PDB file of C-alpha atoms in Angstrom:
ATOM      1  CA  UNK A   1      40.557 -64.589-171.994  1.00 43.00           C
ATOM      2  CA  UNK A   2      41.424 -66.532-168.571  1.00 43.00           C
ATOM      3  CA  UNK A   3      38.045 -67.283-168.116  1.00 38.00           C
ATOM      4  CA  UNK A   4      37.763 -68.492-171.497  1.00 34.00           C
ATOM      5  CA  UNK A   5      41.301 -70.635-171.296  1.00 34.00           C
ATOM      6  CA  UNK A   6      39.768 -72.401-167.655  1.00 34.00           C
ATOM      7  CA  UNK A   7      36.242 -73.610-169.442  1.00 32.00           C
ATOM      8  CA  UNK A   8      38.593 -74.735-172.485  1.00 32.00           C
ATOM      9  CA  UNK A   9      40.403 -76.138-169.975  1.00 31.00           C
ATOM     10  CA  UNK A  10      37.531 -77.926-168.404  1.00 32.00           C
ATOM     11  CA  UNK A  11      36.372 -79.198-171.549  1.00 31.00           C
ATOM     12  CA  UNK A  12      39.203 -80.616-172.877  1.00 31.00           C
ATOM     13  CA  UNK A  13      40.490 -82.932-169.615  1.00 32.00           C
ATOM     14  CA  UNK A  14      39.368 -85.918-171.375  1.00 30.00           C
ATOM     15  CA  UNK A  15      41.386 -84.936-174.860  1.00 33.00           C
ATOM     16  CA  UNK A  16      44.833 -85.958-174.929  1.00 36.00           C
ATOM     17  CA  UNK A  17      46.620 -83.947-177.620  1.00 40.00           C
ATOM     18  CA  UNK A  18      48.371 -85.822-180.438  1.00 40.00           C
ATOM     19  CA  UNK A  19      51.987 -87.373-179.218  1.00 48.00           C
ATOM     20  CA  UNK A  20      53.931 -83.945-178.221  1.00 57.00           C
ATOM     21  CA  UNK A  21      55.419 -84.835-174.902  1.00 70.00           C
ATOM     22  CA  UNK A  22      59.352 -86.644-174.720  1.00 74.00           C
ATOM     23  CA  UNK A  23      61.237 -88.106-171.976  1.00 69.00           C
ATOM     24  CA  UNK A  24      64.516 -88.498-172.468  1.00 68.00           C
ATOM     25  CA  UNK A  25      65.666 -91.069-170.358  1.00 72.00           C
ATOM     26  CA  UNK A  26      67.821 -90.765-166.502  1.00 82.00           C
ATOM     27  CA  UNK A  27      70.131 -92.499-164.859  1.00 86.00           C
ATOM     28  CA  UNK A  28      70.777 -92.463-161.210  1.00 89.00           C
ATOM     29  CA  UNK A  29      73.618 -94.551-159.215  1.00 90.00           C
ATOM     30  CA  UNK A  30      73.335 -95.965-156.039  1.00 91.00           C
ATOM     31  CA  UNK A  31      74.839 -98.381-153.753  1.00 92.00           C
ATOM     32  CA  UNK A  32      72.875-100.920-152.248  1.00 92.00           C
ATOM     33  CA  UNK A  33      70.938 -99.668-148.447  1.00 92.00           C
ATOM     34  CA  UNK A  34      71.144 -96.235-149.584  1.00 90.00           C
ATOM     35  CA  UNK A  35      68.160 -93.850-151.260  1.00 88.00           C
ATOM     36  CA  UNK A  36      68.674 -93.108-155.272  1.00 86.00           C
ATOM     37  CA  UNK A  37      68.158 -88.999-155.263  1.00 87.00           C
ATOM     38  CA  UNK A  38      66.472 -89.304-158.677  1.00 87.00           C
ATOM     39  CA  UNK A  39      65.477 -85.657-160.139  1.00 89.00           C
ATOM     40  CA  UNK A  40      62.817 -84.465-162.979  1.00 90.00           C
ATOM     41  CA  UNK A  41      62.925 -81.370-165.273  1.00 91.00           C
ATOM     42  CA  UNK A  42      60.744 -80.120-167.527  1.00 90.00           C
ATOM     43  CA  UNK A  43      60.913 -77.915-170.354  1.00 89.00           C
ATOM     44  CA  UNK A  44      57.807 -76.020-172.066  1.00 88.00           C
ATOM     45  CA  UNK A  45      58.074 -74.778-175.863  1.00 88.00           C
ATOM     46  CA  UNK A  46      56.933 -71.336-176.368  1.00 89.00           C
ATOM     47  CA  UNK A  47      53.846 -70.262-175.704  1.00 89.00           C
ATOM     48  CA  UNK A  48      52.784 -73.347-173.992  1.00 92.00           C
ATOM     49  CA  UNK A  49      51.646 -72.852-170.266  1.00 94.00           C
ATOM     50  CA  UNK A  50      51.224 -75.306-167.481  1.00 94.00           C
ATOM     51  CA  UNK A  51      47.382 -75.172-166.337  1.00 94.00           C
ATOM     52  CA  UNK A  52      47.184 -75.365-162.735  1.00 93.00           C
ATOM     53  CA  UNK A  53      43.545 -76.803-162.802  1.00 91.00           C
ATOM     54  CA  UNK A  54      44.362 -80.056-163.739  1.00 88.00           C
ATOM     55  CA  UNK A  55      46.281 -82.748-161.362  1.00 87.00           C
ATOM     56  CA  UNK A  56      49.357 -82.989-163.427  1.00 93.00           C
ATOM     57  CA  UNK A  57      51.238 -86.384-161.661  1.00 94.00           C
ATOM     58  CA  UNK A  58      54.683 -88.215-162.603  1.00 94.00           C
ATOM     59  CA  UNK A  59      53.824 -91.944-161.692  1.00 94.00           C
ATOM     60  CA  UNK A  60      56.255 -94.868-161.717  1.00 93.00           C
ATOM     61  CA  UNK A  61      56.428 -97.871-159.920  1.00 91.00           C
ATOM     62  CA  UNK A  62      59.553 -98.759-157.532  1.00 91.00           C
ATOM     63  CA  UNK A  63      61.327-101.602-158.410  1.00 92.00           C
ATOM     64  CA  UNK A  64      62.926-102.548-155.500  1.00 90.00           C
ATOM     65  CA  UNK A  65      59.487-102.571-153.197  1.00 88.00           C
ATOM     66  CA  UNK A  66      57.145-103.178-156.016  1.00 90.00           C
ATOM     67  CA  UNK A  67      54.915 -99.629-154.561  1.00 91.00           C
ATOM     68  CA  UNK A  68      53.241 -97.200-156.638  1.00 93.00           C
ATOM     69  CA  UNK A  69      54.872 -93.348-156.607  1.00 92.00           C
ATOM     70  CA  UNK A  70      52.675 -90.061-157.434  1.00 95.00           C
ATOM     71  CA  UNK A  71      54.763 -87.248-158.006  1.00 95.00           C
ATOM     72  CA  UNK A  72      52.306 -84.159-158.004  1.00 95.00           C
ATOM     73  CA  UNK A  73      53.747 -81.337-160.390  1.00 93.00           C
ATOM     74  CA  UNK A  74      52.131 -78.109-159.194  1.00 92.00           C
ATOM     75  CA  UNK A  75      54.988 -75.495-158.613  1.00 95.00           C
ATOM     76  CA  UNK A  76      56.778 -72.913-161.026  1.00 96.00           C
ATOM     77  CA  UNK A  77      57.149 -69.621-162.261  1.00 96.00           C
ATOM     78  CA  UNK A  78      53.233 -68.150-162.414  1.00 97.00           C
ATOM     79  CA  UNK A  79      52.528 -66.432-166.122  1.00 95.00           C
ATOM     80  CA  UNK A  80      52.238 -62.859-165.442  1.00 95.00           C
ATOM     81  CA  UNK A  81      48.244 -62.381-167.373  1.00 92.00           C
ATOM     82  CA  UNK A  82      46.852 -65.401-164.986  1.00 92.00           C
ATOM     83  CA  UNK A  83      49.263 -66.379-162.299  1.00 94.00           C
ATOM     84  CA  UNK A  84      46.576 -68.304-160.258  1.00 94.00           C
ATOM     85  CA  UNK A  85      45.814 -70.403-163.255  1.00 93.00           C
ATOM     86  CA  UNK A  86      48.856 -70.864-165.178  1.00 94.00           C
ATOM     87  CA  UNK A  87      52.620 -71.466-164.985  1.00 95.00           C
ATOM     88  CA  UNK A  88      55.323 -70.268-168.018  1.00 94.00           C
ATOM     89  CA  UNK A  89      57.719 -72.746-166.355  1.00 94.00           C
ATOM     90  CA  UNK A  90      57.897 -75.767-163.778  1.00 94.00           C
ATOM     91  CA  UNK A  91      60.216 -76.496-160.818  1.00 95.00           C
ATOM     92  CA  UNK A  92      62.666 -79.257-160.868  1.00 94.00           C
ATOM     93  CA  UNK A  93      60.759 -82.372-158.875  1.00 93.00           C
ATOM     94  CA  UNK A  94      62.844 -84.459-156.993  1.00 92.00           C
ATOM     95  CA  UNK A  95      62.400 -87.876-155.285  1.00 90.00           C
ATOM     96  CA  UNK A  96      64.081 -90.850-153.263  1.00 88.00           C
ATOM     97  CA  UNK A  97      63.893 -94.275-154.334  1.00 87.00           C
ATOM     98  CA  UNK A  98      64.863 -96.563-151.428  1.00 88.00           C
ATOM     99  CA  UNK A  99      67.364 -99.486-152.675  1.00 91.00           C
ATOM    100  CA  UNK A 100      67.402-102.338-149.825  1.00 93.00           C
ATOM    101  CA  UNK A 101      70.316-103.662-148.544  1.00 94.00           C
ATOM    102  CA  UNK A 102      71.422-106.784-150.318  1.00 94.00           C
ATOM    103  CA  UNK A 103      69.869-105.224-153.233  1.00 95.00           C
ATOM    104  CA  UNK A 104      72.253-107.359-156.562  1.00 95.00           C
ATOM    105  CA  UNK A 105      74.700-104.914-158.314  1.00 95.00           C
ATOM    106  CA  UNK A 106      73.155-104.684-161.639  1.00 94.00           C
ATOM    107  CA  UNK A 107      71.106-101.987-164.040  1.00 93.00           C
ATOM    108  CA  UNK A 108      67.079-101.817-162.899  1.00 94.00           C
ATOM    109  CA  UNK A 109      64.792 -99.975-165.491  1.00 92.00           C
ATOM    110  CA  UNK A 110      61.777 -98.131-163.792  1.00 91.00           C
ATOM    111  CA  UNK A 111      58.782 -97.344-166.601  1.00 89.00           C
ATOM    112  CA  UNK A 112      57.393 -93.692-165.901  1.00 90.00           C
ATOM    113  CA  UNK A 113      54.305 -92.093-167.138  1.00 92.00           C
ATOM    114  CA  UNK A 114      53.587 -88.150-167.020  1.00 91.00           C
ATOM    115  CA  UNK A 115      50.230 -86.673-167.055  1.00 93.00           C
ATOM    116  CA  UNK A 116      50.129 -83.092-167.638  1.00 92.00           C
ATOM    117  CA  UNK A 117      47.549 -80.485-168.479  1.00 94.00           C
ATOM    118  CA  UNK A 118      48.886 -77.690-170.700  1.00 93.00           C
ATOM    119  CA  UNK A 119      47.209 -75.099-173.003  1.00 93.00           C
ATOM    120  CA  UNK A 120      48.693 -73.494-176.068  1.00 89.00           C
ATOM    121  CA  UNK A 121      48.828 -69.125-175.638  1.00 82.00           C
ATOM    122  CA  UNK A 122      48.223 -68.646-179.347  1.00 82.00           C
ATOM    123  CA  UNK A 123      45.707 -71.540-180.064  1.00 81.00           C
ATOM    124  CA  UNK A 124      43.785 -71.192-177.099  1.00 82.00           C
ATOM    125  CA  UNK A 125      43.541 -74.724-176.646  1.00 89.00           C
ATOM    126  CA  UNK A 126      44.447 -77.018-173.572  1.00 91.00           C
ATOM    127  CA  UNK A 127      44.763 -80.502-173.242  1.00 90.00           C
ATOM    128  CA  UNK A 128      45.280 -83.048-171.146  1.00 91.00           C
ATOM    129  CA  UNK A 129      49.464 -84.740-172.534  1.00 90.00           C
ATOM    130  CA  UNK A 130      50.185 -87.872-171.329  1.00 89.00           C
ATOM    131  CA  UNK A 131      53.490 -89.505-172.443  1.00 87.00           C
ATOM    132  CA  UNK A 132      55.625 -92.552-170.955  1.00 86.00           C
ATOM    133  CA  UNK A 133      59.870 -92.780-171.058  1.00 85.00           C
ATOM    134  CA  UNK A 134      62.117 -95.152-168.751  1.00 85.00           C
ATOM    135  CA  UNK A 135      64.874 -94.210-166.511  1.00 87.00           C
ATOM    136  CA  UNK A 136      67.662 -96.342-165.449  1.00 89.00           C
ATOM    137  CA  UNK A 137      69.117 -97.295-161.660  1.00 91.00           C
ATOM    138  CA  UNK A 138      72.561 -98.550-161.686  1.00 92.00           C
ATOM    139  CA  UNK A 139      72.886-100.508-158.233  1.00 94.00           C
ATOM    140  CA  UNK A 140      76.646-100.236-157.487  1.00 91.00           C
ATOM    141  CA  UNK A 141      77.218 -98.104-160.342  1.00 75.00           C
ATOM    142  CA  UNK A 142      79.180 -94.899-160.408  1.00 74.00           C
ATOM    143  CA  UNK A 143      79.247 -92.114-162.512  1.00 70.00           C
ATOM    144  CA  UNK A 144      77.320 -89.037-163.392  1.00 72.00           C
ATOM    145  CA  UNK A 145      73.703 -89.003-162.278  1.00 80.00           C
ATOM    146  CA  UNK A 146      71.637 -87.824-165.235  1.00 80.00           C
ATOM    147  CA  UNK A 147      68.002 -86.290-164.508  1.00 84.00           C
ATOM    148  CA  UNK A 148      65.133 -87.345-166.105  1.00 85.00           C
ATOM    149  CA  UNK A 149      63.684 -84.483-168.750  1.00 83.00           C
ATOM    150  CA  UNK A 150      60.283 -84.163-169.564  1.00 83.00           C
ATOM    151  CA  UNK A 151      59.759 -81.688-172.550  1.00 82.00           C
ATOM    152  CA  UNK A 152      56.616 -80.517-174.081  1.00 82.00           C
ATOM    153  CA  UNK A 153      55.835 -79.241-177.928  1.00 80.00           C
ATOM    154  CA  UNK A 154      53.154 -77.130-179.081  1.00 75.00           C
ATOM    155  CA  UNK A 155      50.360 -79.309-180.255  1.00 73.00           C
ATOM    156  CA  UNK A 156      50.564 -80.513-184.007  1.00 63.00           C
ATOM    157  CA  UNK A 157      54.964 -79.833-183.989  1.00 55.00           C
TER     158      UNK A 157
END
């Protein structure tokens, strides 16, 4: 079967599956000069898997610099029938945005995309999910940082 799930996997790179990924949107606070701390979770349905032979990347662009970020998602829990090819869940992924000094007060929204390769346990399928969300930084804002979720469906849910 894991030999079977990596040429599925193989096959299907090119094949996004139908809508099933969310973000729900962050916030982070920061004052200008300092680095926003700005945090990623994700959350797999059942008996979807992340499939380690894809390069699954979180990509944004900063707004304060105008530079590309590439987030590489690669670490979790392994699943216990294929550890070196799969993972049942993913490590939080965390990054610093750098705010310049003299940055205005004000609310800046940063547009995210996440590519992930998955495959579906019962199905047998895998596919390449690629879904987009926003995430707000509050320049000298306070309050409650909120991390940015990333959760995953079964395909056709």
């Amino acid at each position: 079967m894991k030999r079977f799930l990596s040429l599925l996997a193989l096959l299907s790179v090119a094949f996004a599956a139908p809508g099933t990924g969310t973000v729900i949107s962050g916030q982070f606070n920061v004052a200008a000069g300092e680095n926003a701390n700005l945090r990623f979770e994700f959350k797999l349905a059942q008996h979807v898997l992340f499939n380690r032979a894809g390069s699954s990347l979180i990509s944004f662009t900063n707004p304060f610099t105008n530079k590309p970020v590439e987030l590489e998602v690669s670490k979790g829990k392994p699943y216990p029938n294929a550890p070196e090819d799969y993972l049942e869940s993913l490590d939080a992924l965390g990054a610093k945005l750098s705010v310049p000094a003299g940055t205005k007060a004000g609310v800046y929204r940063v547009s995210l995309e996440a590519e992930m390769f998955l495959c579906e346990g019962v199905l047998k399928v895998c596919y390449r999910e690629v879904t987009a969300g926003k995430l707000e930084v509050r320049v000298g804002g306070s309050g409650r940082d909120v991390p940015v979720r990333l959760e995953f469906a079964r395909p056709g849910r």
